[in-house]
Amino acid sequence: MQLVVGRIGKPHGVRGEVTVEVRTDEPEARFAPGAVLRTEPGATPPPATDEPGVPFRIPAELTIEEARFHQGRVLIAFDGILDRNTAEALRGTLLVVDSADVEPPEDPEEFHDHQLVGLAVVTPAGERLGEVARIDHAPSSDLLVLRRPEGRTALIPFVRAIVPEVDLAGGRVIVDPPAGLLDL
């Protein structure tokens, strides 16, 4: 499974640096010099190069040459991206890593989103409620987005009082929802 760790934004300066919208909890590790990130083109097609008839092709992988934090943003120089025009062609490109390359958290009470998505959601009595469709990161707490068997979705606060156990090996999340939570 591919995990998005960033999205390339606008160029910064004339030497090929780009801004990156961070989508990882570990930007210092993911965007360290020498790191190789796979790419997925964004929603907009890349513009053509200066050479007539030769479109710019986004490389399948980009190697980080230099990364620095500047005014709350990450600025990255990639190997081989040497000018502003080429950097502009990368705008909107997603930077991804393979989930198999991501170390599991050291804290047994902490989980990566990809570990939870797809797990069965059951009550303490074993009644199946659905499956985890995704995780929404809200300001007050993370929310499990539950895909119900009838096709609806429900939001479950990912707090110990409601989610007493996550059994990764068993492929399930045990949820003890208060009355009415799944009806909202």
PDB file of N, CA and C in Angstrom, residues 2-52:
ATOM      1  N   GLN A   2       0.567   2.186  -0.857  1.00  0.00           N
ATOM      2  CA  GLN A   2       1.322   3.427  -0.949  1.00  0.00           C
ATOM      3  C   GLN A   2       0.759   4.459   0.029  1.00  0.00           C
ATOM      4  N   LEU A   3       1.628   5.077   0.806  1.00  0.00           N
ATOM      5  CA  LEU A   3       1.231   6.090   1.775  1.00  0.00           C
ATOM      6  C   LEU A   3       1.740   7.449   1.326  1.00  0.00           C
ATOM      7  N   VAL A   4       0.862   8.425   1.274  1.00  0.00           N
ATOM      8  CA  VAL A   4       1.245   9.768   0.867  1.00  0.00           C
ATOM      9  C   VAL A   4       1.932  10.456   2.047  1.00  0.00           C
ATOM     10  N   VAL A   5       3.155  10.935   1.825  1.00  0.00           N
ATOM     11  CA  VAL A   5       3.891  11.644   2.876  1.00  0.00           C
ATOM     12  C   VAL A   5       4.020  13.128   2.574  1.00  0.00           C
ATOM     13  N   GLY A   6       3.674  13.531   1.360  1.00  0.00           N
ATOM     14  CA  GLY A   6       3.753  14.944   1.008  1.00  0.00           C
ATOM     15  C   GLY A   6       3.187  15.204  -0.370  1.00  0.00           C
ATOM     16  N   ARG A   7       2.967  16.488  -0.632  1.00  0.00           N
ATOM     17  CA  ARG A   7       2.484  16.925  -1.949  1.00  0.00           C
ATOM     18  C   ARG A   7       3.326  18.115  -2.356  1.00  0.00           C
ATOM     19  N   ILE A   8       3.891  18.070  -3.548  1.00  0.00           N
ATOM     20  CA  ILE A   8       4.753  19.146  -4.019  1.00  0.00           C
ATOM     21  C   ILE A   8       3.900  20.358  -4.356  1.00  0.00           C
ATOM     22  N   GLY A   9       4.326  21.502  -3.836  1.00  0.00           N
ATOM     23  CA  GLY A   9       3.641  22.757  -4.092  1.00  0.00           C
ATOM     24  C   GLY A   9       4.404  23.588  -5.099  1.00  0.00           C
ATOM     25  N   LYS A  10       4.388  24.890  -4.884  1.00  0.00           N
ATOM     26  CA  LYS A  10       4.993  25.803  -5.851  1.00  0.00           C
ATOM     27  C   LYS A  10       6.518  25.841  -5.720  1.00  0.00           C
ATOM     28  N   PRO A  11       7.178  26.267  -6.783  1.00  0.00           N
ATOM     29  CA  PRO A  11       8.633  26.423  -6.719  1.00  0.00           C
ATOM     30  C   PRO A  11       9.017  27.532  -5.744  1.00  0.00           C
ATOM     31  N   HIS A  12      10.221  27.430  -5.230  1.00  0.00           N
ATOM     32  CA  HIS A  12      10.759  28.450  -4.332  1.00  0.00           C
ATOM     33  C   HIS A  12      12.108  28.872  -4.902  1.00  0.00           C
ATOM     34  N   GLY A  13      12.184  30.074  -5.420  1.00  0.00           N
ATOM     35  CA  GLY A  13      13.422  30.548  -6.027  1.00  0.00           C
ATOM     36  C   GLY A  13      13.575  30.044  -7.451  1.00  0.00           C
ATOM     37  N   VAL A  14      14.796  30.193  -7.983  1.00  0.00           N
ATOM     38  CA  VAL A  14      15.041  29.861  -9.385  1.00  0.00           C
ATOM     39  C   VAL A  14      15.911  28.611  -9.567  1.00  0.00           C
ATOM     40  N   ARG A  15      16.334  27.983  -8.475  1.00  0.00           N
ATOM     41  CA  ARG A  15      17.264  26.849  -8.582  1.00  0.00           C
ATOM     42  C   ARG A  15      16.589  25.483  -8.430  1.00  0.00           C
ATOM     43  N   GLY A  16      15.280  25.423  -8.566  1.00  0.00           N
ATOM     44  CA  GLY A  16      14.608  24.129  -8.570  1.00  0.00           C
ATOM     45  C   GLY A  16      14.042  23.667  -7.238  1.00  0.00           C
ATOM     46  N   GLU A  17      14.175  24.469  -6.184  1.00  0.00           N
ATOM     47  CA  GLU A  17      13.574  24.087  -4.903  1.00  0.00           C
ATOM     48  C   GLU A  17      12.055  24.177  -5.001  1.00  0.00           C
ATOM     49  N   VAL A  18      11.372  23.331  -4.228  1.00  0.00           N
ATOM     50  CA  VAL A  18       9.914  23.351  -4.177  1.00  0.00           C
ATOM     51  C   VAL A  18       9.446  23.364  -2.728  1.00  0.00           C
ATOM     52  N   THR A  19       8.238  23.875  -2.527  1.00  0.00           N
ATOM     53  CA  THR A  19       7.607  23.746  -1.216  1.00  0.00           C
ATOM     54  C   THR A  19       6.919  22.387  -1.205  1.00  0.00           C
ATOM     55  N   VAL A  20       6.808  21.805  -0.013  1.00  0.00           N
ATOM     56  CA  VAL A  20       6.138  20.517   0.123  1.00  0.00           C
ATOM     57  C   VAL A  20       5.130  20.611   1.256  1.00  0.00           C
ATOM     58  N   GLU A  21       3.901  20.238   0.944  1.00  0.00           N
ATOM     59  CA  GLU A  21       2.840  20.138   1.948  1.00  0.00           C
ATOM     60  C   GLU A  21       3.063  18.801   2.662  1.00  0.00           C
ATOM     61  N   VAL A  22       3.412  18.865   3.932  1.00  0.00           N
ATOM     62  CA  VAL A  22       3.766  17.670   4.702  1.00  0.00           C
ATOM     63  C   VAL A  22       2.513  16.894   5.087  1.00  0.00           C
ATOM     64  N   ARG A  23       2.545  15.587   4.867  1.00  0.00           N
ATOM     65  CA  ARG A  23       1.448  14.695   5.252  1.00  0.00           C
ATOM     66  C   ARG A  23       1.986  13.489   6.011  1.00  0.00           C
ATOM     67  N   THR A  24       2.944  13.736   6.881  1.00  0.00           N
ATOM     68  CA  THR A  24       3.536  12.682   7.694  1.00  0.00           C
ATOM     69  C   THR A  24       3.847  13.243   9.073  1.00  0.00           C
ATOM     70  N   ASP A  25       3.870  12.359  10.061  1.00  0.00           N
ATOM     71  CA  ASP A  25       4.224  12.760  11.418  1.00  0.00           C
ATOM     72  C   ASP A  25       5.726  12.857  11.598  1.00  0.00           C
ATOM     73  N   GLU A  26       6.490  12.354  10.632  1.00  0.00           N
ATOM     74  CA  GLU A  26       7.945  12.307  10.753  1.00  0.00           C
ATOM     75  C   GLU A  26       8.634  13.013   9.585  1.00  0.00           C
ATOM     76  N   PRO A  27       8.414  14.332   9.435  1.00  0.00           N
ATOM     77  CA  PRO A  27       9.001  15.000   8.265  1.00  0.00           C
ATOM     78  C   PRO A  27      10.524  14.974   8.251  1.00  0.00           C
ATOM     79  N   GLU A  28      11.156  15.035   9.413  1.00  0.00           N
ATOM     80  CA  GLU A  28      12.628  15.031   9.446  1.00  0.00           C
ATOM     81  C   GLU A  28      13.186  13.721   8.899  1.00  0.00           C
ATOM     82  N   ALA A  29      12.496  12.608   9.178  1.00  0.00           N
ATOM     83  CA  ALA A  29      12.956  11.305   8.689  1.00  0.00           C
ATOM     84  C   ALA A  29      12.593  11.101   7.217  1.00  0.00           C
ATOM     85  N   ARG A  30      11.392  11.449   6.829  1.00  0.00           N
ATOM     86  CA  ARG A  30      10.918  11.218   5.459  1.00  0.00           C
ATOM     87  C   ARG A  30      11.631  12.101   4.445  1.00  0.00           C
ATOM     88  N   PHE A  31      11.954  13.335   4.854  1.00  0.00           N
ATOM     89  CA  PHE A  31      12.527  14.299   3.914  1.00  0.00           C
ATOM     90  C   PHE A  31      14.007  14.563   4.190  1.00  0.00           C
ATOM     91  N   ALA A  32      14.714  13.557   4.694  1.00  0.00           N
ATOM     92  CA  ALA A  32      16.150  13.677   4.964  1.00  0.00           C
ATOM     93  C   ALA A  32      16.924  13.607   3.648  1.00  0.00           C
ATOM     94  N   PRO A  33      18.034  14.352   3.548  1.00  0.00           N
ATOM     95  CA  PRO A  33      18.857  14.256   2.340  1.00  0.00           C
ATOM     96  C   PRO A  33      19.239  12.801   2.056  1.00  0.00           C
ATOM     97  N   GLY A  34      19.112  12.417   0.804  1.00  0.00           N
ATOM     98  CA  GLY A  34      19.408  11.048   0.385  1.00  0.00           C
ATOM     99  C   GLY A  34      18.187  10.150   0.327  1.00  0.00           C
ATOM    100  N   ALA A  35      17.079  10.562   0.967  1.00  0.00           N
ATOM    101  CA  ALA A  35      15.857   9.746   0.930  1.00  0.00           C
ATOM    102  C   ALA A  35      15.306   9.703  -0.491  1.00  0.00           C
ATOM    103  N   VAL A  36      14.795   8.552  -0.876  1.00  0.00           N
ATOM    104  CA  VAL A  36      14.198   8.368  -2.187  1.00  0.00           C
ATOM    105  C   VAL A  36      12.697   8.190  -1.993  1.00  0.00           C
ATOM    106  N   LEU A  37      11.918   9.029  -2.665  1.00  0.00           N
ATOM    107  CA  LEU A  37      10.462   8.978  -2.567  1.00  0.00           C
ATOM    108  C   LEU A  37       9.881   8.650  -3.932  1.00  0.00           C
ATOM    109  N   ARG A  38       8.881   7.800  -3.949  1.00  0.00           N
ATOM    110  CA  ARG A  38       8.173   7.503  -5.188  1.00  0.00           C
ATOM    111  C   ARG A  38       7.199   8.642  -5.469  1.00  0.00           C
ATOM    112  N   THR A  39       6.773   8.746  -6.709  1.00  0.00           N
ATOM    113  CA  THR A  39       5.871   9.835  -7.080  1.00  0.00           C
ATOM    114  C   THR A  39       4.574   9.293  -7.681  1.00  0.00           C
ATOM    115  N   GLU A  40       3.534  10.064  -7.491  1.00  0.00           N
ATOM    116  CA  GLU A  40       2.262   9.832  -8.158  1.00  0.00           C
ATOM    117  C   GLU A  40       1.815  11.188  -8.672  1.00  0.00           C
ATOM    118  N   PRO A  41       1.576  11.305  -9.974  1.00  0.00           N
ATOM    119  CA  PRO A  41       1.152  12.608 -10.494  1.00  0.00           C
ATOM    120  C   PRO A  41      -0.124  13.097  -9.812  1.00  0.00           C
ATOM    121  N   GLY A  42      -0.209  14.401  -9.633  1.00  0.00           N
ATOM    122  CA  GLY A  42      -1.386  15.014  -9.032  1.00  0.00           C
ATOM    123  C   GLY A  42      -2.513  15.134 -10.030  1.00  0.00           C
ATOM    124  N   ALA A  43      -3.481  15.964  -9.701  1.00  0.00           N
ATOM    125  CA  ALA A  43      -4.694  16.090 -10.506  1.00  0.00           C
ATOM    126  C   ALA A  43      -4.464  16.818 -11.826  1.00  0.00           C
ATOM    127  N   THR A  44      -3.464  17.703 -11.903  1.00  0.00           N
ATOM    128  CA  THR A  44      -3.250  18.471 -13.132  1.00  0.00           C
ATOM    129  C   THR A  44      -2.097  17.873 -13.926  1.00  0.00           C
ATOM    130  N   PRO A  45      -2.231  17.795 -15.251  1.00  0.00           N
ATOM    131  CA  PRO A  45      -1.138  17.245 -16.052  1.00  0.00           C
ATOM    132  C   PRO A  45       0.051  18.204 -16.050  1.00  0.00           C
ATOM    133  N   PRO A  46       1.258  17.665 -16.105  1.00  0.00           N
ATOM    134  CA  PRO A  46       2.427  18.533 -16.109  1.00  0.00           C
ATOM    135  C   PRO A  46       2.530  19.322 -17.409  1.00  0.00           C
ATOM    136  N   PRO A  47       3.043  20.549 -17.345  1.00  0.00           N
ATOM    137  CA  PRO A  47       3.223  21.334 -18.569  1.00  0.00           C
ATOM    138  C   PRO A  47       4.367  20.784 -19.410  1.00  0.00           C
ATOM    139  N   ALA A  48       4.419  21.220 -20.649  1.00  0.00           N
ATOM    140  CA  ALA A  48       5.482  20.779 -21.555  1.00  0.00           C
ATOM    141  C   ALA A  48       6.805  21.436 -21.179  1.00  0.00           C
ATOM    142  N   THR A  49       7.900  20.829 -21.613  1.00  0.00           N
ATOM    143  CA  THR A  49       9.224  21.401 -21.381  1.00  0.00           C
ATOM    144  C   THR A  49       9.479  22.506 -22.398  1.00  0.00           C
ATOM    145  N   ASP A  50      10.648  23.109 -22.311  1.00  0.00           N
ATOM    146  CA  ASP A  50      11.020  24.147 -23.266  1.00  0.00           C
ATOM    147  C   ASP A  50      11.311  23.578 -24.649  1.00  0.00           C
ATOM    148  N   GLU A  51      11.603  22.263 -24.711  1.00  0.00           N
ATOM    149  CA  GLU A  51      11.891  21.646 -25.998  1.00  0.00           C
ATOM    150  C   GLU A  51      10.580  21.359 -26.718  1.00  0.00           C
ATOM    151  N   PRO A  52      10.431  21.819 -27.948  1.00  0.00           N
ATOM    152  CA  PRO A  52       9.189  21.585 -28.691  1.00  0.00           C
ATOM    153  C   PRO A  52       8.927  20.089 -28.884  1.00  0.00           C
TER     154      PRO A  52
END
